[in-house]
């Protein structure tokens, strides 16, 4: 996609915009080699459905399996490099009076690319917490899976929000507030299926904002968005920034 493929009316809207929200999902990480939630997993993990592993019940049932699954994902994420789409989002944050990056992703790639105001709706896989005290703990190098909390001895767990768990109150409040007070909300690389994140574009529309979807595929949001930029985030976002600030 090149700059000319960005609708002129969207470019004009963005040049007048003061407050912008970017809601990102696993599709943004996909171009950096981090498999999305619904892509076939590789190796040992092809026999497990992420929806069955990313739950408190799975951790209760088999803490070692779940811990090792996150270790595998942490290693994968550690080798990923943020692509040009991440840097385009940093560019928007640098240039706009108000910019909020609300991510469903747990890989920390936005921060690694230089994004500053990042709201992590589903936590961050690079952090571990005590499963009882919920305090952040650095597990260090250990063979134990999961390692015990050095304070109370309970198992450590990844600092992510599992299915059926509530999102961090401040994260969802800040994200909802940002969606309700922005001029433009971009929904980028998300299947718009996971709640409550998937309701944020609707909050923005209700508050009078323009909603733009960036995704190579159709999603339940596509028919409700004001603009749909059909393509990969790594191509569309740099083209968007070039078109606005050329
Ligand atoms: C909650 C952290 C209530 C973990 C994640 C029925 C039963 C049980 C629960 C529910 C139910 N119905 C609804 C629910 C609620 C549930 C939910 O929404 N389920 C869905 C599946 C129906 N939600 C929850 O459970 C949430 N909690 O509701 O709590 C509550 C309240 C109070 C008290 C107690 C409880 C918690 C949800 C958070 C789950 N955790 N991650 C981990 O990662 O291990 S969500 C997980 O899914 C990831 O964060 C990931 O981001 C997300 C998947 O969504 P997407 O990001 O959209 O990724 P996906 O793979 O689906 O799509 C990728 C998209 O990218 C595609 O559209 C593709 O076309 C596109 N793409 C591909 N390449 C590119 C691209 N786009 C752009 N560029 C590209 N290059």
PDB file of C-alpha atoms and ligand atoms in Angstrom:
ATOM      1  CA  UNK A   1       0.000   0.000   0.000  1.00  0.00           C
ATOM      2  CA  UNK A   2       1.404   3.421  -0.764  1.00  0.00           C
ATOM      3  CA  UNK A   3       0.547   6.911   0.395  1.00  0.00           C
ATOM      4  CA  UNK A   4      -1.887   7.515  -2.459  1.00  0.00           C
ATOM      5  CA  UNK A   5      -4.062   4.617  -1.245  1.00  0.00           C
ATOM      6  CA  UNK A   6      -4.944   6.530   1.924  1.00  0.00           C
ATOM      7  CA  UNK A   7      -8.268   8.384   1.346  1.00  0.00           C
ATOM      8  CA  UNK A   8      -7.762  12.194   1.122  1.00  0.00           C
ATOM      9  CA  UNK A   9     -10.645  12.772   3.543  1.00  0.00           C
ATOM     10  CA  UNK A  10      -8.883  10.597   6.169  1.00  0.00           C
ATOM     11  CA  UNK A  11      -5.622  12.501   5.631  1.00  0.00           C
ATOM     12  CA  UNK A  12      -7.475  15.791   6.139  1.00  0.00           C
ATOM     13  CA  UNK A  13      -9.174  14.442   9.293  1.00  0.00           C
ATOM     14  CA  UNK A  14      -5.825  13.301  10.706  1.00  0.00           C
ATOM     15  CA  UNK A  15      -4.213  16.695  10.001  1.00  0.00           C
ATOM     16  CA  UNK A  16      -6.946  18.328  12.116  1.00  0.00           C
ATOM     17  CA  UNK A  17      -7.021  15.606  14.808  1.00  0.00           C
ATOM     18  CA  UNK A  18      -5.807  16.469  18.285  1.00  0.00           C
ATOM     19  CA  UNK A  19      -6.459  13.199  20.128  1.00  0.00           C
ATOM     20  CA  UNK A  20      -5.910   9.758  18.546  1.00  0.00           C
ATOM     21  CA  UNK A  21      -6.174   6.212  19.930  1.00  0.00           C
ATOM     22  CA  UNK A  22      -4.551   3.129  18.382  1.00  0.00           C
ATOM     23  CA  UNK A  23      -6.029  -0.211  19.539  1.00  0.00           C
ATOM     24  CA  UNK A  24      -3.687  -3.036  18.508  1.00  0.00           C
ATOM     25  CA  UNK A  25      -4.007  -6.823  18.422  1.00  0.00           C
ATOM     26  CA  UNK A  26      -1.947  -9.890  17.593  1.00  0.00           C
ATOM     27  CA  UNK A  27      -1.936  -9.074  13.866  1.00  0.00           C
ATOM     28  CA  UNK A  28       0.494  -6.199  14.510  1.00  0.00           C
ATOM     29  CA  UNK A  29       2.968  -8.611  16.129  1.00  0.00           C
ATOM     30  CA  UNK A  30       2.411 -11.185  13.360  1.00  0.00           C
ATOM     31  CA  UNK A  31       4.661  -9.275  10.916  1.00  0.00           C
ATOM     32  CA  UNK A  32       7.400  -9.391  13.545  1.00  0.00           C
ATOM     33  CA  UNK A  33       7.183 -13.171  13.658  1.00  0.00           C
ATOM     34  CA  UNK A  34       5.007 -13.525  16.773  1.00  0.00           C
ATOM     35  CA  UNK A  35       2.209 -15.972  15.778  1.00  0.00           C
ATOM     36  CA  UNK A  36      -1.336 -14.692  16.321  1.00  0.00           C
ATOM     37  CA  UNK A  37      -3.647 -16.404  18.749  1.00  0.00           C
ATOM     38  CA  UNK A  38      -5.553 -18.154  16.032  1.00  0.00           C
ATOM     39  CA  UNK A  39      -2.682 -19.198  13.788  1.00  0.00           C
ATOM     40  CA  UNK A  40      -1.619 -22.822  13.984  1.00  0.00           C
ATOM     41  CA  UNK A  41       1.010 -23.179  16.671  1.00  0.00           C
ATOM     42  CA  UNK A  42       4.254 -24.958  15.947  1.00  0.00           C
ATOM     43  CA  UNK A  43       6.119 -27.824  17.600  1.00  0.00           C
ATOM     44  CA  UNK A  44       4.737 -29.269  20.843  1.00  0.00           C
ATOM     45  CA  UNK A  45       2.144 -26.540  20.970  1.00  0.00           C
ATOM     46  CA  UNK A  46       0.346 -27.572  17.790  1.00  0.00           C
ATOM     47  CA  UNK A  47      -1.590 -30.051  19.948  1.00  0.00           C
ATOM     48  CA  UNK A  48      -2.969 -27.387  22.265  1.00  0.00           C
ATOM     49  CA  UNK A  49      -5.575 -24.667  21.713  1.00  0.00           C
ATOM     50  CA  UNK A  50      -4.359 -21.338  23.167  1.00  0.00           C
ATOM     51  CA  UNK A  51      -7.891 -20.797  24.429  1.00  0.00           C
ATOM     52  CA  UNK A  52      -7.414 -23.897  26.632  1.00  0.00           C
ATOM     53  CA  UNK A  53      -3.972 -22.843  27.851  1.00  0.00           C
ATOM     54  CA  UNK A  54      -4.595 -19.141  28.585  1.00  0.00           C
ATOM     55  CA  UNK A  55      -7.051 -19.795  31.453  1.00  0.00           C
ATOM     56  CA  UNK A  56      -6.794 -20.015  35.273  1.00  0.00           C
ATOM     57  CA  UNK A  57      -8.292 -23.517  35.050  1.00  0.00           C
ATOM     58  CA  UNK A  58      -5.453 -24.698  32.779  1.00  0.00           C
ATOM     59  CA  UNK A  59      -2.874 -23.288  35.203  1.00  0.00           C
ATOM     60  CA  UNK A  60      -4.663 -24.939  38.115  1.00  0.00           C
ATOM     61  CA  UNK A  61      -4.807 -28.251  36.252  1.00  0.00           C
ATOM     62  CA  UNK A  62      -1.252 -28.290  34.883  1.00  0.00           C
ATOM     63  CA  UNK A  63       0.903 -25.346  36.062  1.00  0.00           C
ATOM     64  CA  UNK A  64       4.058 -26.868  34.566  1.00  0.00           C
ATOM     65  CA  UNK A  65       2.553 -27.134  31.048  1.00  0.00           C
ATOM     66  CA  UNK A  66       1.194 -23.581  31.149  1.00  0.00           C
ATOM     67  CA  UNK A  67       4.415 -22.153  32.578  1.00  0.00           C
ATOM     68  CA  UNK A  68       6.469 -23.921  29.816  1.00  0.00           C
ATOM     69  CA  UNK A  69       4.054 -22.603  27.147  1.00  0.00           C
ATOM     70  CA  UNK A  70       4.736 -19.048  28.321  1.00  0.00           C
ATOM     71  CA  UNK A  71       8.492 -19.741  28.503  1.00  0.00           C
ATOM     72  CA  UNK A  72       8.286 -20.849  24.832  1.00  0.00           C
ATOM     73  CA  UNK A  73       6.365 -17.674  23.902  1.00  0.00           C
ATOM     74  CA  UNK A  74       8.769 -15.476  25.909  1.00  0.00           C
ATOM     75  CA  UNK A  75      11.708 -16.909  23.948  1.00  0.00           C
ATOM     76  CA  UNK A  76       9.812 -16.340  20.667  1.00  0.00           C
ATOM     77  CA  UNK A  77       9.040 -12.747  21.597  1.00  0.00           C
ATOM     78  CA  UNK A  78      12.644 -12.176  22.665  1.00  0.00           C
ATOM     79  CA  UNK A  79      13.806 -12.794  19.080  1.00  0.00           C
ATOM     80  CA  UNK A  80      11.122 -10.593  17.446  1.00  0.00           C
ATOM     81  CA  UNK A  81      12.066  -7.209  15.984  1.00  0.00           C
ATOM     82  CA  UNK A  82       9.395  -4.425  15.754  1.00  0.00           C
ATOM     83  CA  UNK A  83       8.627  -3.668  12.046  1.00  0.00           C
ATOM     84  CA  UNK A  84       7.980  -0.295  10.385  1.00  0.00           C
ATOM     85  CA  UNK A  85       4.365  -0.234  11.552  1.00  0.00           C
ATOM     86  CA  UNK A  86       5.525   0.043  15.174  1.00  0.00           C
ATOM     87  CA  UNK A  87       7.771   2.977  14.333  1.00  0.00           C
ATOM     88  CA  UNK A  88       4.922   4.681  12.461  1.00  0.00           C
ATOM     89  CA  UNK A  89       2.902   4.523  15.694  1.00  0.00           C
ATOM     90  CA  UNK A  90       5.822   6.096  17.590  1.00  0.00           C
ATOM     91  CA  UNK A  91       5.885   8.813  14.895  1.00  0.00           C
ATOM     92  CA  UNK A  92       2.180   9.547  15.468  1.00  0.00           C
ATOM     93  CA  UNK A  93       2.773   9.704  19.229  1.00  0.00           C
ATOM     94  CA  UNK A  94       5.614  12.204  18.664  1.00  0.00           C
ATOM     95  CA  UNK A  95       3.575  14.449  16.366  1.00  0.00           C
ATOM     96  CA  UNK A  96       0.054  14.442  17.865  1.00  0.00           C
ATOM     97  CA  UNK A  97      -1.044  16.548  20.869  1.00  0.00           C
ATOM     98  CA  UNK A  98      -2.603  13.435  22.457  1.00  0.00           C
ATOM     99  CA  UNK A  99      -1.974   9.792  21.503  1.00  0.00           C
ATOM    100  CA  UNK A 100      -2.886   6.609  23.420  1.00  0.00           C
ATOM    101  CA  UNK A 101      -1.663   3.174  22.384  1.00  0.00           C
ATOM    102  CA  UNK A 102      -4.076   0.574  23.774  1.00  0.00           C
ATOM    103  CA  UNK A 103      -2.747  -2.936  23.137  1.00  0.00           C
ATOM    104  CA  UNK A 104      -4.199  -6.420  23.606  1.00  0.00           C
ATOM    105  CA  UNK A 105      -0.736  -7.812  22.932  1.00  0.00           C
ATOM    106  CA  UNK A 106       1.413  -9.091  25.766  1.00  0.00           C
ATOM    107  CA  UNK A 107       4.787  -9.091  23.966  1.00  0.00           C
ATOM    108  CA  UNK A 108       6.032  -5.617  24.920  1.00  0.00           C
ATOM    109  CA  UNK A 109       7.028  -4.878  21.294  1.00  0.00           C
ATOM    110  CA  UNK A 110       5.394  -1.429  21.296  1.00  0.00           C
ATOM    111  CA  UNK A 111       7.585  -0.333  24.217  1.00  0.00           C
ATOM    112  CA  UNK A 112      10.641  -1.875  22.548  1.00  0.00           C
ATOM    113  CA  UNK A 113       9.859   0.198  19.423  1.00  0.00           C
ATOM    114  CA  UNK A 114       9.773   3.392  21.524  1.00  0.00           C
ATOM    115  CA  UNK A 115       6.050   3.898  22.249  1.00  0.00           C
ATOM    116  CA  UNK A 116       5.693   5.684  25.594  1.00  0.00           C
ATOM    117  CA  UNK A 117       2.006   5.900  26.513  1.00  0.00           C
ATOM    118  CA  UNK A 118       1.097   2.181  26.231  1.00  0.00           C
ATOM    119  CA  UNK A 119      -2.004   0.783  27.951  1.00  0.00           C
ATOM    120  CA  UNK A 120      -1.560  -3.013  28.307  1.00  0.00           C
ATOM    121  CA  UNK A 121      -5.093  -4.410  28.484  1.00  0.00           C
ATOM    122  CA  UNK A 122      -3.962  -8.041  28.802  1.00  0.00           C
ATOM    123  CA  UNK A 123      -0.691  -7.662  30.726  1.00  0.00           C
ATOM    124  CA  UNK A 124       2.840  -8.455  29.611  1.00  0.00           C
ATOM    125  CA  UNK A 125       4.387 -11.890  29.079  1.00  0.00           C
ATOM    126  CA  UNK A 126       7.862 -10.648  30.035  1.00  0.00           C
ATOM    127  CA  UNK A 127       6.728 -10.070  33.643  1.00  0.00           C
ATOM    128  CA  UNK A 128       5.960 -12.801  36.222  1.00  0.00           C
ATOM    129  CA  UNK A 129       3.863 -12.331  39.374  1.00  0.00           C
ATOM    130  CA  UNK A 130       3.174 -14.322  42.526  1.00  0.00           C
ATOM    131  CA  UNK A 131      -0.112 -16.174  41.894  1.00  0.00           C
ATOM    132  CA  UNK A 132      -1.250 -15.286  45.430  1.00  0.00           C
ATOM    133  CA  UNK A 133       0.244 -11.867  46.280  1.00  0.00           C
ATOM    134  CA  UNK A 134       0.159 -10.661  42.615  1.00  0.00           C
ATOM    135  CA  UNK A 135       3.467  -8.856  43.202  1.00  0.00           C
ATOM    136  CA  UNK A 136       5.942  -8.725  40.305  1.00  0.00           C
ATOM    137  CA  UNK A 137       8.777 -11.228  40.816  1.00  0.00           C
ATOM    138  CA  UNK A 138      11.871 -11.829  38.665  1.00  0.00           C
ATOM    139  CA  UNK A 139      12.068 -15.647  38.472  1.00  0.00           C
ATOM    140  CA  UNK A 140      15.766 -15.481  37.459  1.00  0.00           C
ATOM    141  CA  UNK A 141      17.336 -18.621  35.957  1.00  0.00           C
ATOM    142  CA  UNK A 142      15.596 -21.695  37.320  1.00  0.00           C
ATOM    143  CA  UNK A 143      14.658 -25.187  36.209  1.00  0.00           C
ATOM    144  CA  UNK A 144      11.531 -25.102  38.372  1.00  0.00           C
ATOM    145  CA  UNK A 145       8.357 -24.745  36.279  1.00  0.00           C
ATOM    146  CA  UNK A 146       6.670 -22.735  37.699  1.00  0.00           C
ATOM    147  CA  UNK A 147       9.195 -21.411  40.257  1.00  0.00           C
ATOM    148  CA  UNK A 148       7.954 -20.614  43.778  1.00  0.00           C
ATOM    149  CA  UNK A 149       7.440 -17.061  45.028  1.00  0.00           C
ATOM    150  CA  UNK A 150      10.517 -16.176  47.163  1.00  0.00           C
ATOM    151  CA  UNK A 151       8.212 -14.401  49.644  1.00  0.00           C
ATOM    152  CA  UNK A 152       5.360 -16.844  50.215  1.00  0.00           C
ATOM    153  CA  UNK A 153       6.252 -19.992  48.270  1.00  0.00           C
ATOM    154  CA  UNK A 154       3.149 -19.919  46.039  1.00  0.00           C
ATOM    155  CA  UNK A 155       3.672 -20.588  42.311  1.00  0.00           C
ATOM    156  CA  UNK A 156       4.688 -17.727  40.068  1.00  0.00           C
ATOM    157  CA  UNK A 157       2.514 -17.118  36.993  1.00  0.00           C
ATOM    158  CA  UNK A 158       2.841 -14.897  33.899  1.00  0.00           C
ATOM    159  CA  UNK A 159       1.567 -11.319  34.411  1.00  0.00           C
ATOM    160  CA  UNK A 160      -1.148 -11.690  31.766  1.00  0.00           C
ATOM    161  CA  UNK A 161      -4.959 -11.605  31.849  1.00  0.00           C
ATOM    162  CA  UNK A 162      -6.323 -15.095  31.180  1.00  0.00           C
ATOM    163  CA  UNK A 163      -9.741 -15.776  29.637  1.00  0.00           C
ATOM    164  CA  UNK A 164     -12.331 -15.435  32.365  1.00  0.00           C
ATOM    165  CA  UNK A 165     -10.114 -13.035  34.365  1.00  0.00           C
ATOM    166  CA  UNK A 166     -10.885  -9.355  34.829  1.00  0.00           C
ATOM    167  CA  UNK A 167      -8.677  -6.841  33.043  1.00  0.00           C
ATOM    168  CA  UNK A 168      -6.577  -4.494  35.232  1.00  0.00           C
ATOM    169  CA  UNK A 169      -9.104  -1.853  36.370  1.00  0.00           C
ATOM    170  CA  UNK A 170      -6.878   1.134  35.547  1.00  0.00           C
ATOM    171  CA  UNK A 171      -6.041  -0.229  32.085  1.00  0.00           C
ATOM    172  CA  UNK A 172      -9.651  -0.700  30.956  1.00  0.00           C
ATOM    173  CA  UNK A 173     -10.728   2.592  32.591  1.00  0.00           C
ATOM    174  CA  UNK A 174      -7.907   4.567  30.914  1.00  0.00           C
ATOM    175  CA  UNK A 175      -8.582   2.838  27.575  1.00  0.00           C
ATOM    176  CA  UNK A 176     -12.318   3.561  27.745  1.00  0.00           C
ATOM    177  CA  UNK A 177     -11.674   7.197  28.714  1.00  0.00           C
ATOM    178  CA  UNK A 178      -9.236   7.564  25.778  1.00  0.00           C
ATOM    179  CA  UNK A 179     -11.743   5.994  23.345  1.00  0.00           C
ATOM    180  CA  UNK A 180     -14.521   8.320  24.547  1.00  0.00           C
ATOM    181  CA  UNK A 181     -12.437  11.474  24.183  1.00  0.00           C
ATOM    182  CA  UNK A 182     -10.524  10.910  20.934  1.00  0.00           C
ATOM    183  CA  UNK A 183     -11.085  12.344  17.443  1.00  0.00           C
ATOM    184  CA  UNK A 184      -9.905   9.174  15.653  1.00  0.00           C
ATOM    185  CA  UNK A 185      -9.573   5.545  16.845  1.00  0.00           C
ATOM    186  CA  UNK A 186      -7.554   3.038  14.782  1.00  0.00           C
ATOM    187  CA  UNK A 187      -8.331  -0.670  15.291  1.00  0.00           C
ATOM    188  CA  UNK A 188      -5.199  -2.404  14.014  1.00  0.00           C
ATOM    189  CA  UNK A 189      -4.509  -6.130  13.644  1.00  0.00           C
ATOM    190  CA  UNK A 190      -7.309  -7.426  15.810  1.00  0.00           C
ATOM    191  CA  UNK A 191     -10.097  -9.869  14.994  1.00  0.00           C
ATOM    192  CA  UNK A 192     -12.381  -7.700  17.173  1.00  0.00           C
ATOM    193  CA  UNK A 193     -13.625 -10.841  18.948  1.00  0.00           C
ATOM    194  CA  UNK A 194     -12.125 -10.560  22.430  1.00  0.00           C
ATOM    195  CA  UNK A 195     -14.107  -8.556  24.964  1.00  0.00           C
ATOM    196  CA  UNK A 196     -14.033  -6.008  26.522  1.00  0.00           C
ATOM    197  CA  UNK A 197     -11.311  -4.676  24.133  1.00  0.00           C
ATOM    198  CA  UNK A 198     -13.556  -5.239  21.109  1.00  0.00           C
ATOM    199  CA  UNK A 199     -16.102  -2.746  22.484  1.00  0.00           C
ATOM    200  CA  UNK A 200     -13.674   0.196  22.482  1.00  0.00           C
ATOM    201  CA  UNK A 201     -14.278   1.204  18.818  1.00  0.00           C
ATOM    202  CA  UNK A 202     -18.006   1.380  19.583  1.00  0.00           C
ATOM    203  CA  UNK A 203     -17.288   3.694  22.543  1.00  0.00           C
ATOM    204  CA  UNK A 204     -15.334   5.946  20.173  1.00  0.00           C
ATOM    205  CA  UNK A 205     -18.105   5.962  17.544  1.00  0.00           C
ATOM    206  CA  UNK A 206     -20.716   6.766  20.205  1.00  0.00           C
ATOM    207  CA  UNK A 207     -18.592   9.715  21.327  1.00  0.00           C
ATOM    208  CA  UNK A 208     -18.452  11.034  17.745  1.00  0.00           C
ATOM    209  CA  UNK A 209     -14.970   9.821  16.751  1.00  0.00           C
ATOM    210  CA  UNK A 210     -13.927   8.475  13.353  1.00  0.00           C
ATOM    211  CA  UNK A 211     -13.052   4.736  13.483  1.00  0.00           C
ATOM    212  CA  UNK A 212     -10.480   3.265  11.074  1.00  0.00           C
ATOM    213  CA  UNK A 213      -9.788  -0.468  10.763  1.00  0.00           C
ATOM    214  CA  UNK A 214      -6.378  -1.689   9.506  1.00  0.00           C
ATOM    215  CA  UNK A 215      -6.495  -5.426   8.775  1.00  0.00           C
ATOM    216  CA  UNK A 216      -5.906  -7.609   5.698  1.00  0.00           C
ATOM    217  CA  UNK A 217      -9.085  -9.545   6.576  1.00  0.00           C
ATOM    218  CA  UNK A 218     -12.731  -8.688   7.269  1.00  0.00           C
ATOM    219  CA  UNK A 219     -13.763  -8.569  10.942  1.00  0.00           C
ATOM    220  CA  UNK A 220     -17.053  -7.895  12.783  1.00  0.00           C
ATOM    221  CA  UNK A 221     -15.905  -4.246  13.021  1.00  0.00           C
ATOM    222  CA  UNK A 222     -15.369  -3.778   9.256  1.00  0.00           C
ATOM    223  CA  UNK A 223     -19.001  -2.937   8.434  1.00  0.00           C
ATOM    224  CA  UNK A 224     -19.195  -0.380  11.282  1.00  0.00           C
ATOM    225  CA  UNK A 225     -15.855   1.385  10.726  1.00  0.00           C
ATOM    226  CA  UNK A 226     -15.758   4.757   8.918  1.00  0.00           C
ATOM    227  CA  UNK A 227     -12.700   3.625   6.975  1.00  0.00           C
ATOM    228  CA  UNK A 228     -11.246   0.166   6.299  1.00  0.00           C
ATOM    229  CA  UNK A 229      -7.603   0.096   5.126  1.00  0.00           C
ATOM    230  CA  UNK A 230      -7.330  -3.495   3.842  1.00  0.00           C
ATOM    231  CA  UNK A 231      -3.673  -4.439   4.273  1.00  0.00           C
ATOM    232  CA  UNK A 232      -0.917  -5.398   6.714  1.00  0.00           C
ATOM    233  CA  UNK A 233      -0.062  -2.969   9.516  1.00  0.00           C
ATOM    234  CA  UNK A 234       3.618  -2.968   8.517  1.00  0.00           C
ATOM    235  CA  UNK A 235       2.720  -1.427   5.151  1.00  0.00           C
ATOM    236  CA  UNK A 236      -0.425   0.611   5.887  1.00  0.00           C
ATOM    237  CA  UNK A 237       0.826   2.511   8.949  1.00  0.00           C
ATOM    238  CA  UNK A 238       3.987   3.913   7.293  1.00  0.00           C
ATOM    239  CA  UNK A 239       1.893   4.845   4.222  1.00  0.00           C
ATOM    240  CA  UNK A 240      -0.617   6.611   6.490  1.00  0.00           C
ATOM    241  CA  UNK A 241       2.071   8.621   8.295  1.00  0.00           C
ATOM    242  CA  UNK A 242       3.741   9.565   4.978  1.00  0.00           C
ATOM    243  CA  UNK A 243       0.408  10.695   3.534  1.00  0.00           C
ATOM    244  CA  UNK A 244      -0.411  12.868   6.582  1.00  0.00           C
ATOM    245  CA  UNK A 245       2.991  14.516   7.065  1.00  0.00           C
ATOM    246  CA  UNK A 246       4.456  14.460   3.559  1.00  0.00           C
TER     247      UNK A 246
HETATM  248  C1  LIG B   1     -13.368 -10.980  30.940  1.00  0.00           C
HETATM  249  C2  LIG B   1      -3.439 -12.645  27.344  1.00  0.00           C
HETATM  250  C3  LIG B   1     -14.859 -10.904  32.777  1.00  0.00           C
HETATM  251  C4  LIG B   1      -3.150 -14.092  27.535  1.00  0.00           C
HETATM  252  C5  LIG B   1      -5.580 -12.528  26.165  1.00  0.00           C
HETATM  253  C6  LIG B   1     -17.597 -17.117  26.849  1.00  0.00           C
HETATM  254  C7  LIG B   1     -16.861 -17.864  27.764  1.00  0.00           C
HETATM  255  C8  LIG B   1     -15.811 -17.303  28.513  1.00  0.00           C
HETATM  256  C9  LIG B   1     -15.483 -15.960  28.353  1.00  0.00           C
HETATM  257  C10 LIG B   1     -16.220 -15.255  27.447  1.00  0.00           C
HETATM  258  C11 LIG B   1     -17.257 -15.798  26.690  1.00  0.00           C
HETATM  259  N1  LIG B   1     -17.752 -14.835  25.889  1.00  0.00           N
HETATM  260  C12 LIG B   1     -17.063 -13.698  26.080  1.00  0.00           C
HETATM  261  C13 LIG B   1     -16.153 -13.944  27.031  1.00  0.00           C
HETATM  262  C14 LIG B   1     -15.211 -13.018  27.558  1.00  0.00           C
HETATM  263  C15 LIG B   1     -13.829 -13.326  26.982  1.00  0.00           C
HETATM  264  C16 LIG B   1     -13.863 -13.242  25.473  1.00  0.00           C
HETATM  265  O1  LIG B   1     -13.906 -12.176  24.922  1.00  0.00           O
HETATM  266  N2  LIG B   1     -13.853 -14.403  24.789  1.00  0.00           N
HETATM  267  C17 LIG B   1     -13.928 -14.374  23.339  1.00  0.00           C
HETATM  268  C18 LIG B   1     -12.925 -15.343  22.736  1.00  0.00           C
HETATM  269  C19 LIG B   1     -15.364 -14.711  22.950  1.00  0.00           C
HETATM  270  N3  LIG B   1     -13.009 -12.288  27.519  1.00  0.00           N
HETATM  271  C20 LIG B   1     -12.405 -12.505  28.682  1.00  0.00           C
HETATM  272  O2  LIG B   1     -12.401 -13.552  29.284  1.00  0.00           O
HETATM  273  C21 LIG B   1     -11.705 -11.284  29.256  1.00  0.00           C
HETATM  274  N4  LIG B   1     -12.097 -11.141  30.615  1.00  0.00           N
HETATM  275  O3  LIG B   1     -14.266 -10.879  30.155  1.00  0.00           O
HETATM  276  O4  LIG B   1     -13.524 -10.981  32.295  1.00  0.00           O
HETATM  277  C22 LIG B   1     -14.714 -10.720  34.228  1.00  0.00           C
HETATM  278  C23 LIG B   1     -15.100  -9.495  34.765  1.00  0.00           C
HETATM  279  C24 LIG B   1     -15.000  -9.332  36.131  1.00  0.00           C
HETATM  280  C25 LIG B   1     -14.491 -10.362  36.941  1.00  0.00           C
HETATM  281  C26 LIG B   1     -14.076 -11.562  36.374  1.00  0.00           C
HETATM  282  C27 LIG B   1     -14.192 -11.750  34.997  1.00  0.00           C
HETATM  283  C28 LIG B   1     -10.212 -11.473  29.207  1.00  0.00           C
HETATM  284  C29 LIG B   1      -9.753 -11.463  27.766  1.00  0.00           C
HETATM  285  C30 LIG B   1      -8.221 -11.432  27.744  1.00  0.00           C
HETATM  286  C31 LIG B   1      -7.691 -12.793  27.381  1.00  0.00           C
HETATM  287  N5  LIG B   1      -6.226 -12.736  27.271  1.00  0.00           N
HETATM  288  N6  LIG B   1      -4.230 -12.443  26.124  1.00  0.00           N
HETATM  289  C32 LIG B   1      -2.143 -14.596  26.544  1.00  0.00           C
HETATM  290  O5  LIG B   1      -1.829 -13.891  25.564  1.00  0.00           O
HETATM  291  O6  LIG B   1      -1.676 -15.729  26.751  1.00  0.00           O
HETATM  292  S1  LIG B   1      -6.454 -12.290  24.758  1.00  0.00           S
HETATM  293  C33 LIG B   1      -5.542 -12.862  23.468  1.00  0.00           C
HETATM  294  O7  LIG B   1      -6.453 -12.833  22.436  1.00  0.00           O
HETATM  295  C34 LIG B   1      -4.370 -12.011  23.034  1.00  0.00           C
HETATM  296  O8  LIG B   1      -4.233 -10.849  23.826  1.00  0.00           O
HETATM  297  C35 LIG B   1      -4.712 -11.595  21.616  1.00  0.00           C
HETATM  298  O9  LIG B   1      -4.391 -10.276  21.377  1.00  0.00           O
HETATM  299  C36 LIG B   1      -6.173 -11.773  21.635  1.00  0.00           C
HETATM  300  C37 LIG B   1      -6.735 -12.280  20.338  1.00  0.00           C
HETATM  301  O10 LIG B   1      -7.252 -11.276  19.788  1.00  0.00           O
HETATM  302  P1  LIG B   1      -6.491 -10.526  18.583  1.00  0.00           P
HETATM  303  O11 LIG B   1      -5.441  -9.671  19.138  1.00  0.00           O
HETATM  304  O12 LIG B   1      -7.562  -9.911  17.804  1.00  0.00           O
HETATM  305  O13 LIG B   1      -5.742 -11.648  17.768  1.00  0.00           O
HETATM  306  P2  LIG B   1      -6.363 -12.706  16.724  1.00  0.00           P
HETATM  307  O14 LIG B   1      -5.335 -13.734  16.517  1.00  0.00           O
HETATM  308  O15 LIG B   1      -7.729 -13.087  17.171  1.00  0.00           O
HETATM  309  O16 LIG B   1      -6.567 -11.832  15.374  1.00  0.00           O
HETATM  310  C38 LIG B   1      -5.446 -11.331  14.676  1.00  0.00           C
HETATM  311  C39 LIG B   1      -6.008 -10.360  13.657  1.00  0.00           C
HETATM  312  O17 LIG B   1      -4.893  -9.752  13.006  1.00  0.00           O
HETATM  313  C40 LIG B   1      -6.827 -11.027  12.585  1.00  0.00           C
HETATM  314  O18 LIG B   1      -7.999 -10.253  12.342  1.00  0.00           O
HETATM  315  C41 LIG B   1      -5.927 -10.978  11.344  1.00  0.00           C
HETATM  316  O19 LIG B   1      -6.670 -10.816  10.146  1.00  0.00           O
HETATM  317  C42 LIG B   1      -5.130  -9.747  11.619  1.00  0.00           C
HETATM  318  N7  LIG B   1      -3.802  -9.699  11.000  1.00  0.00           N
HETATM  319  C43 LIG B   1      -2.984 -10.737  10.664  1.00  0.00           C
HETATM  320  N8  LIG B   1      -1.836 -10.231  10.142  1.00  0.00           N
HETATM  321  C44 LIG B   1      -1.943  -8.880  10.162  1.00  0.00           C
HETATM  322  C45 LIG B   1      -3.192  -8.537  10.700  1.00  0.00           C
HETATM  323  N9  LIG B   1      -3.594  -7.259  10.851  1.00  0.00           N
HETATM  324  C46 LIG B   1      -2.753  -6.282  10.447  1.00  0.00           C
HETATM  325  N10 LIG B   1      -1.530  -6.538   9.928  1.00  0.00           N
HETATM  326  C47 LIG B   1      -1.096  -7.815   9.757  1.00  0.00           C
HETATM  327  N11 LIG B   1       0.119  -8.044   9.224  1.00  0.00           N
END
